[in-house]
PDB file of C-alpha atoms in Angstrom:
ATOM      1  CA  UNK A  14     -23.928  17.040 -11.964  1.00  0.00           C
ATOM      2  CA  UNK A  15     -23.344  14.487  -9.303  1.00  0.00           C
ATOM      3  CA  UNK A  16     -23.913  11.623 -11.659  1.00  0.00           C
ATOM      4  CA  UNK A  17     -20.379  12.060 -12.944  1.00  0.00           C
ATOM      5  CA  UNK A  18     -18.670  11.247  -9.729  1.00  0.00           C
ATOM      6  CA  UNK A  19     -17.458   7.748  -9.172  1.00  0.00           C
ATOM      7  CA  UNK A  20     -15.660   6.883  -6.015  1.00  0.00           C
ATOM      8  CA  UNK A  21     -13.444   3.977  -4.518  1.00  0.00           C
ATOM      9  CA  UNK A  22     -13.107   3.209  -0.869  1.00  0.00           C
ATOM     10  CA  UNK A  23     -10.248   1.071   0.496  1.00  0.00           C
ATOM     11  CA  UNK A  24     -10.798  -0.097   4.060  1.00  0.00           C
ATOM     12  CA  UNK A  25      -7.533  -1.278   5.328  1.00  0.00           C
ATOM     13  CA  UNK A  26      -6.370  -2.793   8.615  1.00  0.00           C
ATOM     14  CA  UNK A  27      -4.624   0.667   9.622  1.00  0.00           C
ATOM     15  CA  UNK A  28      -6.114   3.210   7.373  1.00  0.00           C
ATOM     16  CA  UNK A  29      -9.235   3.985   5.151  1.00  0.00           C
ATOM     17  CA  UNK A  30      -8.784   5.630   1.977  1.00  0.00           C
ATOM     18  CA  UNK A  31     -11.037   7.309  -0.556  1.00  0.00           C
ATOM     19  CA  UNK A  32     -10.777   8.678  -4.112  1.00  0.00           C
ATOM     20  CA  UNK A  33     -13.522  10.332  -6.159  1.00  0.00           C
ATOM     21  CA  UNK A  34     -13.044  10.646  -9.924  1.00  0.00           C
ATOM     22  CA  UNK A  35     -14.841  12.901 -12.462  1.00  0.00           C
ATOM     23  CA  UNK A  36     -14.254  11.173 -15.624  1.00  0.00           C
ATOM     24  CA  UNK A  37     -10.645  10.661 -15.469  1.00  0.00           C
ATOM     25  CA  UNK A  38      -9.619  13.410 -13.158  1.00  0.00           C
ATOM     26  CA  UNK A  39      -9.037  12.987  -9.383  1.00  0.00           C
ATOM     27  CA  UNK A  40     -11.010  15.635  -7.700  1.00  0.00           C
ATOM     28  CA  UNK A  41     -10.870  14.347  -3.995  1.00  0.00           C
ATOM     29  CA  UNK A  42      -8.865  12.170  -1.936  1.00  0.00           C
ATOM     30  CA  UNK A  43      -8.706  11.249   1.940  1.00  0.00           C
ATOM     31  CA  UNK A  44      -6.948   9.015   4.288  1.00  0.00           C
ATOM     32  CA  UNK A  45      -7.953   8.359   7.816  1.00  0.00           C
ATOM     33  CA  UNK A  46      -6.836   6.097  10.592  1.00  0.00           C
ATOM     34  CA  UNK A  47      -9.087   2.866  10.669  1.00  0.00           C
ATOM     35  CA  UNK A  48     -11.802   2.472  13.346  1.00  0.00           C
ATOM     36  CA  UNK A  49     -12.598  -0.814  14.821  1.00  0.00           C
ATOM     37  CA  UNK A  50     -15.752  -0.897  12.695  1.00  0.00           C
ATOM     38  CA  UNK A  51     -14.994  -1.024   9.045  1.00  0.00           C
ATOM     39  CA  UNK A  52     -18.309   0.753   8.209  1.00  0.00           C
ATOM     40  CA  UNK A  53     -17.381   3.736  10.463  1.00  0.00           C
ATOM     41  CA  UNK A  54     -14.170   3.870   8.687  1.00  0.00           C
ATOM     42  CA  UNK A  55     -15.663   3.944   5.228  1.00  0.00           C
ATOM     43  CA  UNK A  56     -18.230   6.585   6.400  1.00  0.00           C
ATOM     44  CA  UNK A  57     -15.604   8.865   7.813  1.00  0.00           C
ATOM     45  CA  UNK A  58     -13.285   8.766   4.868  1.00  0.00           C
ATOM     46  CA  UNK A  59     -15.840   8.990   2.264  1.00  0.00           C
ATOM     47  CA  UNK A  60     -17.554  11.941   3.879  1.00  0.00           C
ATOM     48  CA  UNK A  61     -14.179  13.543   4.182  1.00  0.00           C
ATOM     49  CA  UNK A  62     -13.650  12.998   0.469  1.00  0.00           C
ATOM     50  CA  UNK A  63     -17.226  14.287  -0.560  1.00  0.00           C
ATOM     51  CA  UNK A  64     -16.767  17.518   1.433  1.00  0.00           C
ATOM     52  CA  UNK A  65     -13.979  18.411  -1.076  1.00  0.00           C
ATOM     53  CA  UNK A  66     -16.650  18.306  -4.149  1.00  0.00           C
ATOM     54  CA  UNK A  67     -19.009  21.212  -3.818  1.00  0.00           C
ATOM     55  CA  UNK A  68     -21.346  19.510  -6.213  1.00  0.00           C
ATOM     56  CA  UNK A  69     -21.643  16.479  -3.891  1.00  0.00           C
ATOM     57  CA  UNK A  70     -24.123  16.616  -0.948  1.00  0.00           C
ATOM     58  CA  UNK A  71     -22.799  13.323   0.427  1.00  0.00           C
ATOM     59  CA  UNK A  72     -22.179   9.609  -0.194  1.00  0.00           C
ATOM     60  CA  UNK A  73     -25.608   9.118  -1.569  1.00  0.00           C
ATOM     61  CA  UNK A  74     -24.824  11.554  -4.459  1.00  0.00           C
ATOM     62  CA  UNK A  75     -22.147   9.438  -5.851  1.00  0.00           C
ATOM     63  CA  UNK A  76     -22.950   7.868  -9.215  1.00  0.00           C
ATOM     64  CA  UNK A  77     -20.985   4.646  -8.317  1.00  0.00           C
ATOM     65  CA  UNK A  78     -19.092   3.274  -5.572  1.00  0.00           C
ATOM     66  CA  UNK A  79     -16.706   0.241  -5.364  1.00  0.00           C
ATOM     67  CA  UNK A  80     -15.316  -0.902  -2.036  1.00  0.00           C
ATOM     68  CA  UNK A  81     -11.893  -2.930  -1.640  1.00  0.00           C
ATOM     69  CA  UNK A  82      -9.590  -3.815   1.213  1.00  0.00           C
ATOM     70  CA  UNK A  83     -10.057  -6.292   4.137  1.00  0.00           C
ATOM     71  CA  UNK A  84     -13.174  -4.316   5.303  1.00  0.00           C
ATOM     72  CA  UNK A  85     -14.822  -4.099   1.923  1.00  0.00           C
ATOM     73  CA  UNK A  86     -17.566  -6.421   2.664  1.00  0.00           C
ATOM     74  CA  UNK A  87     -18.586  -4.158   5.646  1.00  0.00           C
ATOM     75  CA  UNK A  88     -19.433  -1.023   3.436  1.00  0.00           C
ATOM     76  CA  UNK A  89     -23.134  -1.155   3.020  1.00  0.00           C
ATOM     77  CA  UNK A  90     -23.340   1.744   0.567  1.00  0.00           C
ATOM     78  CA  UNK A  91     -20.913   0.227  -1.984  1.00  0.00           C
ATOM     79  CA  UNK A  92     -22.487  -0.975  -5.271  1.00  0.00           C
ATOM     80  CA  UNK A  93     -19.902  -3.758  -5.386  1.00  0.00           C
ATOM     81  CA  UNK A  94     -16.854  -4.984  -3.674  1.00  0.00           C
ATOM     82  CA  UNK A  95     -13.764  -5.977  -5.562  1.00  0.00           C
ATOM     83  CA  UNK A  96     -10.436  -7.553  -4.251  1.00  0.00           C
ATOM     84  CA  UNK A  97      -7.519  -5.153  -3.568  1.00  0.00           C
ATOM     85  CA  UNK A  98      -5.490  -7.256  -5.936  1.00  0.00           C
ATOM     86  CA  UNK A  99      -7.509  -6.023  -8.996  1.00  0.00           C
ATOM     87  CA  UNK A 100      -7.891  -2.425  -7.394  1.00  0.00           C
ATOM     88  CA  UNK A 101      -4.202  -1.970  -6.855  1.00  0.00           C
ATOM     89  CA  UNK A 102      -3.492  -3.104 -10.455  1.00  0.00           C
ATOM     90  CA  UNK A 103      -6.250  -0.753 -11.845  1.00  0.00           C
ATOM     91  CA  UNK A 104      -4.886   2.139  -9.845  1.00  0.00           C
ATOM     92  CA  UNK A 105      -1.313   1.732 -10.605  1.00  0.00           C
ATOM     93  CA  UNK A 106      -2.097   1.132 -14.334  1.00  0.00           C
ATOM     94  CA  UNK A 107      -4.245   4.350 -14.228  1.00  0.00           C
ATOM     95  CA  UNK A 108      -1.209   6.354 -12.946  1.00  0.00           C
ATOM     96  CA  UNK A 109       1.515   4.686 -15.001  1.00  0.00           C
ATOM     97  CA  UNK A 110       0.741   1.980 -17.877  1.00  0.00           C
ATOM     98  CA  UNK A 111       4.433   1.137 -18.007  1.00  0.00           C
ATOM     99  CA  UNK A 112       4.448  -0.680 -14.587  1.00  0.00           C
ATOM    100  CA  UNK A 113       4.481  -4.291 -14.890  1.00  0.00           C
ATOM    101  CA  UNK A 114       5.052  -5.402 -11.391  1.00  0.00           C
ATOM    102  CA  UNK A 115       3.590  -4.268  -8.051  1.00  0.00           C
ATOM    103  CA  UNK A 116       4.591  -4.926  -4.505  1.00  0.00           C
ATOM    104  CA  UNK A 117       1.997  -3.897  -2.014  1.00  0.00           C
ATOM    105  CA  UNK A 118       3.264  -3.599   1.480  1.00  0.00           C
ATOM    106  CA  UNK A 119       0.312  -3.031   3.677  1.00  0.00           C
ATOM    107  CA  UNK A 120      -0.160  -3.103   7.474  1.00  0.00           C
ATOM    108  CA  UNK A 121      -0.888  -6.846   7.706  1.00  0.00           C
ATOM    109  CA  UNK A 122       0.287  -8.519   4.603  1.00  0.00           C
ATOM    110  CA  UNK A 123       2.516  -8.207   1.484  1.00  0.00           C
ATOM    111  CA  UNK A 124       1.302  -8.971  -2.114  1.00  0.00           C
ATOM    112  CA  UNK A 125       3.253  -9.381  -5.391  1.00  0.00           C
ATOM    113  CA  UNK A 126       1.193  -8.654  -8.480  1.00  0.00           C
ATOM    114  CA  UNK A 127       2.379  -8.992 -12.027  1.00  0.00           C
ATOM    115  CA  UNK A 128       0.436  -7.186 -15.036  1.00  0.00           C
ATOM    116  CA  UNK A 129       0.134  -7.644 -18.754  1.00  0.00           C
ATOM    117  CA  UNK A 130       0.743  -4.514 -20.909  1.00  0.00           C
ATOM    118  CA  UNK A 131      -3.044  -3.669 -20.587  1.00  0.00           C
ATOM    119  CA  UNK A 132      -2.953  -3.600 -16.998  1.00  0.00           C
ATOM    120  CA  UNK A 133      -4.749  -6.864 -16.351  1.00  0.00           C
ATOM    121  CA  UNK A 134      -3.541  -9.048 -13.530  1.00  0.00           C
ATOM    122  CA  UNK A 135      -1.300 -11.899 -14.753  1.00  0.00           C
ATOM    123  CA  UNK A 136      -0.333 -13.535 -11.340  1.00  0.00           C
ATOM    124  CA  UNK A 137      -0.339 -12.634  -7.811  1.00  0.00           C
ATOM    125  CA  UNK A 138       0.853 -13.991  -4.467  1.00  0.00           C
ATOM    126  CA  UNK A 139       0.229 -12.857  -0.952  1.00  0.00           C
ATOM    127  CA  UNK A 140       2.084 -13.301   2.312  1.00  0.00           C
ATOM    128  CA  UNK A 141      -0.468 -12.892   5.326  1.00  0.00           C
ATOM    129  CA  UNK A 142       0.889 -15.605   7.518  1.00  0.00           C
ATOM    130  CA  UNK A 143       3.832 -13.616   9.289  1.00  0.00           C
ATOM    131  CA  UNK A 144       4.115 -10.063  10.425  1.00  0.00           C
ATOM    132  CA  UNK A 145       7.716  -9.841   9.470  1.00  0.00           C
ATOM    133  CA  UNK A 146       8.129  -7.787   6.212  1.00  0.00           C
ATOM    134  CA  UNK A 147       4.698  -5.892   6.747  1.00  0.00           C
ATOM    135  CA  UNK A 148       3.970  -2.276   7.805  1.00  0.00           C
ATOM    136  CA  UNK A 149       3.157  -3.667  11.314  1.00  0.00           C
ATOM    137  CA  UNK A 150       6.658  -4.937  11.588  1.00  0.00           C
ATOM    138  CA  UNK A 151       8.262  -1.664  10.583  1.00  0.00           C
ATOM    139  CA  UNK A 152       5.883   0.085  13.170  1.00  0.00           C
ATOM    140  CA  UNK A 153       7.187  -2.261  15.864  1.00  0.00           C
ATOM    141  CA  UNK A 154      10.725  -1.411  14.933  1.00  0.00           C
ATOM    142  CA  UNK A 155      10.207   2.290  14.927  1.00  0.00           C
ATOM    143  CA  UNK A 156       8.826   2.087  18.386  1.00  0.00           C
ATOM    144  CA  UNK A 157      11.838   0.124  19.465  1.00  0.00           C
ATOM    145  CA  UNK A 158      14.012   2.926  18.187  1.00  0.00           C
ATOM    146  CA  UNK A 159      11.656   5.476  19.924  1.00  0.00           C
ATOM    147  CA  UNK A 160      11.147   7.159  16.611  1.00  0.00           C
ATOM    148  CA  UNK A 161       8.204   7.933  14.320  1.00  0.00           C
ATOM    149  CA  UNK A 162       7.927   5.860  11.117  1.00  0.00           C
ATOM    150  CA  UNK A 163       9.303   8.863   9.134  1.00  0.00           C
ATOM    151  CA  UNK A 164      12.343   9.427  11.453  1.00  0.00           C
ATOM    152  CA  UNK A 165      12.827   5.487  11.336  1.00  0.00           C
ATOM    153  CA  UNK A 166      12.820   5.608   7.582  1.00  0.00           C
ATOM    154  CA  UNK A 167      15.293   8.608   7.403  1.00  0.00           C
ATOM    155  CA  UNK A 168      18.011   7.416   9.793  1.00  0.00           C
ATOM    156  CA  UNK A 169      18.363   4.276   7.846  1.00  0.00           C
ATOM    157  CA  UNK A 170      19.682   6.349   4.819  1.00  0.00           C
ATOM    158  CA  UNK A 171      22.473   7.617   6.998  1.00  0.00           C
ATOM    159  CA  UNK A 172      23.952   4.099   7.512  1.00  0.00           C
ATOM    160  CA  UNK A 173      27.579   3.563   7.157  1.00  0.00           C
ATOM    161  CA  UNK A 174      27.042  -0.155   6.675  1.00  0.00           C
ATOM    162  CA  UNK A 175      24.146  -2.557   6.724  1.00  0.00           C
ATOM    163  CA  UNK A 176      23.884  -4.741   9.870  1.00  0.00           C
ATOM    164  CA  UNK A 177      22.127  -7.994   8.863  1.00  0.00           C
ATOM    165  CA  UNK A 178      19.087  -8.832  10.757  1.00  0.00           C
ATOM    166  CA  UNK A 179      18.894 -12.760  10.742  1.00  0.00           C
ATOM    167  CA  UNK A 180      15.814 -13.490  12.818  1.00  0.00           C
ATOM    168  CA  UNK A 181      12.952 -14.661  10.533  1.00  0.00           C
ATOM    169  CA  UNK A 182      10.217 -13.798  13.072  1.00  0.00           C
ATOM    170  CA  UNK A 183       9.190 -10.500  13.858  1.00  0.00           C
ATOM    171  CA  UNK A 184       9.267 -11.135  17.686  1.00  0.00           C
ATOM    172  CA  UNK A 185      12.749 -12.687  17.503  1.00  0.00           C
ATOM    173  CA  UNK A 186      13.821  -9.955  15.174  1.00  0.00           C
ATOM    174  CA  UNK A 187      12.809  -7.277  17.824  1.00  0.00           C
ATOM    175  CA  UNK A 188      14.847  -9.047  20.433  1.00  0.00           C
ATOM    176  CA  UNK A 189      17.862  -9.213  17.989  1.00  0.00           C
ATOM    177  CA  UNK A 190      17.601  -5.443  17.469  1.00  0.00           C
ATOM    178  CA  UNK A 191      17.324  -4.605  21.119  1.00  0.00           C
ATOM    179  CA  UNK A 192      20.391  -6.721  21.668  1.00  0.00           C
ATOM    180  CA  UNK A 193      22.330  -4.878  18.791  1.00  0.00           C
ATOM    181  CA  UNK A 194      21.276  -1.385  20.438  1.00  0.00           C
ATOM    182  CA  UNK A 195      22.638  -2.560  23.718  1.00  0.00           C
ATOM    183  CA  UNK A 196      25.869  -3.353  22.125  1.00  0.00           C
ATOM    184  CA  UNK A 197      25.963   0.239  20.981  1.00  0.00           C
ATOM    185  CA  UNK A 198      25.718  -0.694  17.273  1.00  0.00           C
ATOM    186  CA  UNK A 199      25.094   2.488  15.438  1.00  0.00           C
ATOM    187  CA  UNK A 200      21.203   2.729  15.174  1.00  0.00           C
ATOM    188  CA  UNK A 201      21.342   3.937  11.423  1.00  0.00           C
ATOM    189  CA  UNK A 202      23.228   0.770  10.607  1.00  0.00           C
ATOM    190  CA  UNK A 203      20.665  -1.507  12.366  1.00  0.00           C
ATOM    191  CA  UNK A 204      17.794   0.527  10.707  1.00  0.00           C
ATOM    192  CA  UNK A 205      19.327  -0.193   7.344  1.00  0.00           C
ATOM    193  CA  UNK A 206      19.517  -3.851   8.229  1.00  0.00           C
ATOM    194  CA  UNK A 207      15.854  -3.942   9.028  1.00  0.00           C
ATOM    195  CA  UNK A 208      14.933  -2.211   5.821  1.00  0.00           C
ATOM    196  CA  UNK A 209      17.046  -4.633   3.984  1.00  0.00           C
ATOM    197  CA  UNK A 210      15.447  -7.672   5.608  1.00  0.00           C
ATOM    198  CA  UNK A 211      11.923  -6.278   4.612  1.00  0.00           C
ATOM    199  CA  UNK A 212      13.143  -5.674   1.118  1.00  0.00           C
ATOM    200  CA  UNK A 213      14.572  -9.129   0.776  1.00  0.00           C
ATOM    201  CA  UNK A 214      11.167 -10.609   1.846  1.00  0.00           C
ATOM    202  CA  UNK A 215       9.434  -8.609  -0.861  1.00  0.00           C
ATOM    203  CA  UNK A 216      12.048  -9.495  -3.344  1.00  0.00           C
ATOM    204  CA  UNK A 217      11.346 -13.153  -2.734  1.00  0.00           C
ATOM    205  CA  UNK A 218       7.758 -12.800  -2.938  1.00  0.00           C
ATOM    206  CA  UNK A 219       7.980 -10.991  -6.303  1.00  0.00           C
ATOM    207  CA  UNK A 220      10.110 -13.679  -7.807  1.00  0.00           C
ATOM    208  CA  UNK A 221       7.204 -15.936  -7.637  1.00  0.00           C
ATOM    209  CA  UNK A 222       5.175 -13.823  -9.944  1.00  0.00           C
ATOM    210  CA  UNK A 223       8.126 -12.696 -12.012  1.00  0.00           C
ATOM    211  CA  UNK A 224       9.843  -9.464 -11.944  1.00  0.00           C
ATOM    212  CA  UNK A 225       9.114  -7.391 -15.063  1.00  0.00           C
ATOM    213  CA  UNK A 226      10.243  -3.745 -15.220  1.00  0.00           C
ATOM    214  CA  UNK A 227       8.844  -1.229 -14.239  1.00  0.00           C
ATOM    215  CA  UNK A 228       8.228  -2.044 -10.433  1.00  0.00           C
ATOM    216  CA  UNK A 229       6.187   0.099  -8.223  1.00  0.00           C
ATOM    217  CA  UNK A 230       5.485  -0.026  -4.596  1.00  0.00           C
ATOM    218  CA  UNK A 231       2.003   0.534  -3.148  1.00  0.00           C
ATOM    219  CA  UNK A 232       0.570   0.646   0.470  1.00  0.00           C
ATOM    220  CA  UNK A 233       1.503   2.793   3.298  1.00  0.00           C
ATOM    221  CA  UNK A 234       5.093   1.546   3.329  1.00  0.00           C
ATOM    222  CA  UNK A 235       5.582   3.095  -0.059  1.00  0.00           C
ATOM    223  CA  UNK A 236       6.424   6.210   1.687  1.00  0.00           C
ATOM    224  CA  UNK A 237       9.366   4.713   3.492  1.00  0.00           C
ATOM    225  CA  UNK A 238      12.347   6.052   1.657  1.00  0.00           C
ATOM    226  CA  UNK A 239      14.928   3.740   3.345  1.00  0.00           C
ATOM    227  CA  UNK A 240      12.649   0.662   2.328  1.00  0.00           C
ATOM    228  CA  UNK A 241      12.339   1.945  -1.277  1.00  0.00           C
ATOM    229  CA  UNK A 242      16.083   2.382  -1.511  1.00  0.00           C
ATOM    230  CA  UNK A 243      16.828  -1.160  -0.022  1.00  0.00           C
ATOM    231  CA  UNK A 244      14.311  -2.642  -2.438  1.00  0.00           C
ATOM    232  CA  UNK A 245      15.763  -0.874  -5.411  1.00  0.00           C
ATOM    233  CA  UNK A 246      19.258  -2.296  -4.537  1.00  0.00           C
ATOM    234  CA  UNK A 247      17.821  -5.784  -4.225  1.00  0.00           C
ATOM    235  CA  UNK A 248      16.037  -5.449  -7.420  1.00  0.00           C
ATOM    236  CA  UNK A 249      18.952  -3.920  -9.167  1.00  0.00           C
ATOM    237  CA  UNK A 250      16.654  -1.223 -10.548  1.00  0.00           C
ATOM    238  CA  UNK A 251      14.941   1.916  -9.102  1.00  0.00           C
ATOM    239  CA  UNK A 252      11.437   1.641  -7.902  1.00  0.00           C
ATOM    240  CA  UNK A 253       9.242   3.503 -10.256  1.00  0.00           C
ATOM    241  CA  UNK A 254       7.600   6.611  -8.554  1.00  0.00           C
ATOM    242  CA  UNK A 255       3.822   7.046  -8.897  1.00  0.00           C
ATOM    243  CA  UNK A 256       2.153  10.461  -9.955  1.00  0.00           C
ATOM    244  CA  UNK A 257      -0.449   9.854  -6.984  1.00  0.00           C
ATOM    245  CA  UNK A 258       0.127   8.954  -3.583  1.00  0.00           C
ATOM    246  CA  UNK A 259       0.896   5.241  -3.745  1.00  0.00           C
ATOM    247  CA  UNK A 260      -1.102   4.693  -0.564  1.00  0.00           C
ATOM    248  CA  UNK A 261      -4.179   5.568  -2.449  1.00  0.00           C
ATOM    249  CA  UNK A 262      -3.785   3.077  -5.308  1.00  0.00           C
ATOM    250  CA  UNK A 263      -6.299   0.596  -3.901  1.00  0.00           C
ATOM    251  CA  UNK A 264      -9.173   3.341  -3.655  1.00  0.00           C
ATOM    252  CA  UNK A 265      -8.019   4.869  -6.912  1.00  0.00           C
ATOM    253  CA  UNK A 266      -8.360   1.412  -8.537  1.00  0.00           C
ATOM    254  CA  UNK A 267     -11.817   0.978  -7.022  1.00  0.00           C
ATOM    255  CA  UNK A 268     -12.922   4.396  -8.345  1.00  0.00           C
ATOM    256  CA  UNK A 269     -11.671   3.426 -11.789  1.00  0.00           C
ATOM    257  CA  UNK A 270     -13.822   0.190 -11.487  1.00  0.00           C
ATOM    258  CA  UNK A 271     -16.765   2.230 -10.546  1.00  0.00           C
ATOM    259  CA  UNK A 272     -16.266   4.622 -13.366  1.00  0.00           C
ATOM    260  CA  UNK A 273     -16.063   1.723 -15.753  1.00  0.00           C
ATOM    261  CA  UNK A 274     -19.127   0.212 -14.479  1.00  0.00           C
ATOM    262  CA  UNK A 275     -21.059   3.426 -14.803  1.00  0.00           C
ATOM    263  CA  UNK A 276     -19.977   3.463 -18.570  1.00  0.00           C
ATOM    264  CA  UNK A 277     -20.967  -0.068 -19.071  1.00  0.00           C
ATOM    265  CA  UNK A 278     -17.286  -1.260 -19.521  1.00  0.00           C
ATOM    266  CA  UNK A 279     -15.993  -4.619 -18.321  1.00  0.00           C
ATOM    267  CA  UNK A 280     -13.768  -4.859 -15.310  1.00  0.00           C
ATOM    268  CA  UNK A 281     -11.467  -7.829 -15.042  1.00  0.00           C
ATOM    269  CA  UNK A 282     -11.029  -9.048 -11.468  1.00  0.00           C
ATOM    270  CA  UNK A 283      -8.569 -11.417  -9.870  1.00  0.00           C
TER     271      UNK A 283
END
């Protein structure tokens, strides 16, 4: 029975993700914190996913495995490695074929991806030169507020007004935020300003590939309700919710690619 199971593994800078497909059904998922060694991250997350499928004795029983993410080249048991651009496109199209624009906000970078109606990548752009606008920036800000990421996301939804954050650099932005807090500016209003600043950066990036409805957000920051609200306001349209955890889209797309390769079907990559 094990020949039916195709898997994808996304080794990111902050988390490792795995998805196992049986034909077109997701039968296992896992997310773990990234280790220093990408191979170790891949091993841990794939074993965790395999344990959810009684017919699988382990990673070697998988019928196909595609790796993606920054650590994809360090997954020795993957049959092939594919860029996260292609995998996020495949994963999102698997969940919702109506989505034509993706913004992937990860720990270290932000990507804008446009799709054609068939789910193939039309264009993409990446910002990996500056931490501002990434998940790492939001983690830094939540620490400044002495809050978890979830608490930081929620407090921004209670803002009475949005306090603009003008600094373009993450280090200077943190200094600006500390100064605002010292002046007794309501934390909710500052948090909303931070979410708006990140949303603006994503919006500018998306304009380079063209913003075609519907728009979906992937990556760990997709769970930040405050950011999704701010981005929706900037886009002047709601962000399309996905039926599967958006943080898993890279791993899901890799699993879809593995499944297609098993079936002898072509996989377009970007």
